[in-house]
PDB file of C-alpha atoms in Angstrom:
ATOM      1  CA  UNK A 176      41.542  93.544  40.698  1.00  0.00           C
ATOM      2  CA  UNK A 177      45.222  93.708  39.339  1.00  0.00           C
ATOM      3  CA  UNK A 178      45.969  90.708  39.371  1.00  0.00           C
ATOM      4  CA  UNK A 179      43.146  90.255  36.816  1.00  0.00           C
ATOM      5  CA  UNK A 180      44.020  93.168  34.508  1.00  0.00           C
ATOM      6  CA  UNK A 181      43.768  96.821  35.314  1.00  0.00           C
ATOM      7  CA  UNK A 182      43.809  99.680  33.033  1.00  0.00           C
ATOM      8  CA  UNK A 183      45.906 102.602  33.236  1.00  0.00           C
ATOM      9  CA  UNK A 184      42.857 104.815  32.852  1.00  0.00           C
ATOM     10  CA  UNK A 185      41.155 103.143  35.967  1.00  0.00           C
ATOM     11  CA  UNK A 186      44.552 102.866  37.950  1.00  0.00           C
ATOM     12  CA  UNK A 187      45.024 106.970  37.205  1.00  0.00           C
ATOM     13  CA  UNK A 188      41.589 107.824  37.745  1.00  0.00           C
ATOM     14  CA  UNK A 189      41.934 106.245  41.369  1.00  0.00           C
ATOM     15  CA  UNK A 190      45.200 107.858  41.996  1.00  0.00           C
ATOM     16  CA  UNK A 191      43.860 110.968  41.641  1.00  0.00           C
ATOM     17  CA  UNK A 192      41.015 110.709  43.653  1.00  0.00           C
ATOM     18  CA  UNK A 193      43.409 108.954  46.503  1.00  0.00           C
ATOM     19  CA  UNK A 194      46.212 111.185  46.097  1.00  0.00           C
ATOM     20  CA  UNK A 195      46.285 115.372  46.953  1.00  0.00           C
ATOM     21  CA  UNK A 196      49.202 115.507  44.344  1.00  0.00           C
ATOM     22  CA  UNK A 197      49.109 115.524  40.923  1.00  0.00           C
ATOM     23  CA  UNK A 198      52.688 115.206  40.493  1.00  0.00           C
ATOM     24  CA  UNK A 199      53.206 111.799  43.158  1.00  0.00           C
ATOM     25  CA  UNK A 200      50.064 110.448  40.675  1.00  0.00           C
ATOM     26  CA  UNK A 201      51.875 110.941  37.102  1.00  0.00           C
ATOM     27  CA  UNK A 202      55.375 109.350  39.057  1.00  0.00           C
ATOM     28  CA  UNK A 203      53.570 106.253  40.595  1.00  0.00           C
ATOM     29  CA  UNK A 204      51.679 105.676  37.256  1.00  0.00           C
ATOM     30  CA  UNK A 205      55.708 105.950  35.488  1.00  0.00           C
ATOM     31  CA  UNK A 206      56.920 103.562  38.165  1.00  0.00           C
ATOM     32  CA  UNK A 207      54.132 101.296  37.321  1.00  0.00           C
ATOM     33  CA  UNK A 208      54.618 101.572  33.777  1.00  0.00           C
ATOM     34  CA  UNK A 209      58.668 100.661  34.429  1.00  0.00           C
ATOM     35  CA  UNK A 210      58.432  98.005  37.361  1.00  0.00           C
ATOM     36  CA  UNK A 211      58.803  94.337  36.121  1.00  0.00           C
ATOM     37  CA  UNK A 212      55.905  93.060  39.006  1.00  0.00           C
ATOM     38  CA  UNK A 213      53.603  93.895  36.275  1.00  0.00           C
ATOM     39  CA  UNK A 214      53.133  92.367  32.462  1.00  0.00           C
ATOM     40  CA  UNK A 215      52.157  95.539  30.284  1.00  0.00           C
ATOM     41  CA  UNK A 216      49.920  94.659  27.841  1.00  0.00           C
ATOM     42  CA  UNK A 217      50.122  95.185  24.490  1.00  0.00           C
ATOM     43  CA  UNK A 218      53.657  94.976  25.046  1.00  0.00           C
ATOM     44  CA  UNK A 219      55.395  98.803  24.838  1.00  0.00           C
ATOM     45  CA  UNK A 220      58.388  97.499  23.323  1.00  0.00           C
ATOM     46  CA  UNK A 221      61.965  98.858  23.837  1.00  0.00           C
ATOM     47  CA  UNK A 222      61.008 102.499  23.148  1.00  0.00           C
ATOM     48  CA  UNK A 223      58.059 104.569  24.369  1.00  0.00           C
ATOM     49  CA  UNK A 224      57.071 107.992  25.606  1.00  0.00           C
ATOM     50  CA  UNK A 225      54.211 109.352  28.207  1.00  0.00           C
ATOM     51  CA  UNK A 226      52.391 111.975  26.463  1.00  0.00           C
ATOM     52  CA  UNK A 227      50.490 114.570  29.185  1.00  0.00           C
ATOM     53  CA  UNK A 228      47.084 115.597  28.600  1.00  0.00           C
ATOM     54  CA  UNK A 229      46.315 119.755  30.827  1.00  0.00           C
ATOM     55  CA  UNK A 230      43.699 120.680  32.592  1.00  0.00           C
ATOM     56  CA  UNK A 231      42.827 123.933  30.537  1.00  0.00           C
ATOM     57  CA  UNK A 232      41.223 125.181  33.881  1.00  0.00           C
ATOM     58  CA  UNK A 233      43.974 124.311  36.075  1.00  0.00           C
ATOM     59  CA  UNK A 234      48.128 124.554  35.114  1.00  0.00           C
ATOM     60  CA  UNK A 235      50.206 121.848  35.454  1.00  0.00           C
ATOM     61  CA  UNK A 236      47.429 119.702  36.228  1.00  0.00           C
ATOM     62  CA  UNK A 237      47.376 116.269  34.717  1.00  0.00           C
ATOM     63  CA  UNK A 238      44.126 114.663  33.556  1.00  0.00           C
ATOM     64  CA  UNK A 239      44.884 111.732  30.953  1.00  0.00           C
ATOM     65  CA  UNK A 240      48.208 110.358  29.511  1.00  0.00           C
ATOM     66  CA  UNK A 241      48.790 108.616  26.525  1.00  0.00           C
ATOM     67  CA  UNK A 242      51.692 106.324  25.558  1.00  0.00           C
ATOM     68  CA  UNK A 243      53.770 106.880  22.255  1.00  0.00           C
ATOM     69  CA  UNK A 244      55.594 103.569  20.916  1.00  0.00           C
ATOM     70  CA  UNK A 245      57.275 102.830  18.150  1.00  0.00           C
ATOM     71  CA  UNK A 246      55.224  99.737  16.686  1.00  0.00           C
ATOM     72  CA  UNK A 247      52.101 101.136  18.054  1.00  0.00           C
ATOM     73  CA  UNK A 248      51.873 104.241  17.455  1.00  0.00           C
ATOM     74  CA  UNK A 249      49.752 106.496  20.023  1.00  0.00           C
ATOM     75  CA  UNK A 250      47.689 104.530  23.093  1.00  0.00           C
ATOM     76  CA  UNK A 251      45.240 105.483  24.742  1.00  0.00           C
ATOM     77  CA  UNK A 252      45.088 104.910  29.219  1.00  0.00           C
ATOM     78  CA  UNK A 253      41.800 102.716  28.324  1.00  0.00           C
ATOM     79  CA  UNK A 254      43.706 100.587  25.764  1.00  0.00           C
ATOM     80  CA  UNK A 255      46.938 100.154  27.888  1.00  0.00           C
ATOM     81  CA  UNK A 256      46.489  97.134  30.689  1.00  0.00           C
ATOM     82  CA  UNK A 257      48.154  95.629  33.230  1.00  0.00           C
ATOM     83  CA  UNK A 258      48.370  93.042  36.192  1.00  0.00           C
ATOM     84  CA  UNK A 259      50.448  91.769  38.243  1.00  0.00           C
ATOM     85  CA  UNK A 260      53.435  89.057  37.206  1.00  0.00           C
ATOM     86  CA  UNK A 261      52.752  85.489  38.426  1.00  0.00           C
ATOM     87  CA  UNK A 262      55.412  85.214  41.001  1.00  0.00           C
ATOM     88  CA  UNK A 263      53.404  81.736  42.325  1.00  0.00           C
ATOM     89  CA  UNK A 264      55.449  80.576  39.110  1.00  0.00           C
ATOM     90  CA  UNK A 265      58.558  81.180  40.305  1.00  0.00           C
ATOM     91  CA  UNK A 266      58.229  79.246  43.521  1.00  0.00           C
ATOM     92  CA  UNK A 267      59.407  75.801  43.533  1.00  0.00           C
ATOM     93  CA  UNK A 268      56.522  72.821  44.493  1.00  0.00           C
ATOM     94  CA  UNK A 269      56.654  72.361  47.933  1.00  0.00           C
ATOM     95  CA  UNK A 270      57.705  75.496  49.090  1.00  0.00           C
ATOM     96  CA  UNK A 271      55.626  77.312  51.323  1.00  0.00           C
TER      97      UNK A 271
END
């Protein structure tokens, strides 16, 4: 599945569900976000920003982010994708 294209919507969603933490879900979805094994897509750019959305019913508990960029303005998790780099690529022919 990632290595077709994930969302960050789907990817948090599943977190969530997998994880009994809400705070080890919002840093594994920033070390996704930051790691170079995955092509972001559209690309962030140099400057961006994880915006938080509450649960009004719950403190401190995350339920959505956004992404603020500078050439894109405000993104949505559904509009934000990503999959894994092609490291196939990077190995020489004949290498095994």
């Amino acid at each position: 599945m990632v290595t077709d294209g994930l969302s960050l919507a789907v990817l948090f969603d599943a977190l969530v569900h997998a994880l009994p933490n809400n705070r080890d879900v919002v840093r594994l979805v920033t070390r996704v976000l930051q790691d170079d094994a995955f092509v972001v897509s559209p690309d962030l750019g140099p400057v961006w920003h994880l915006k938080y959305f509450y649960d009004e019913a719950v403190p401190l508990n995350v339920v959505d982010i956004a992404i603020l960029t500078m050439d894109r303005g405000t993104l949505a998790s559904t509009d934000v994708r990503f999959r894994f780099t092609n490291l196939a690529a990077d190995v020489p022919q004949g290498s095994s």
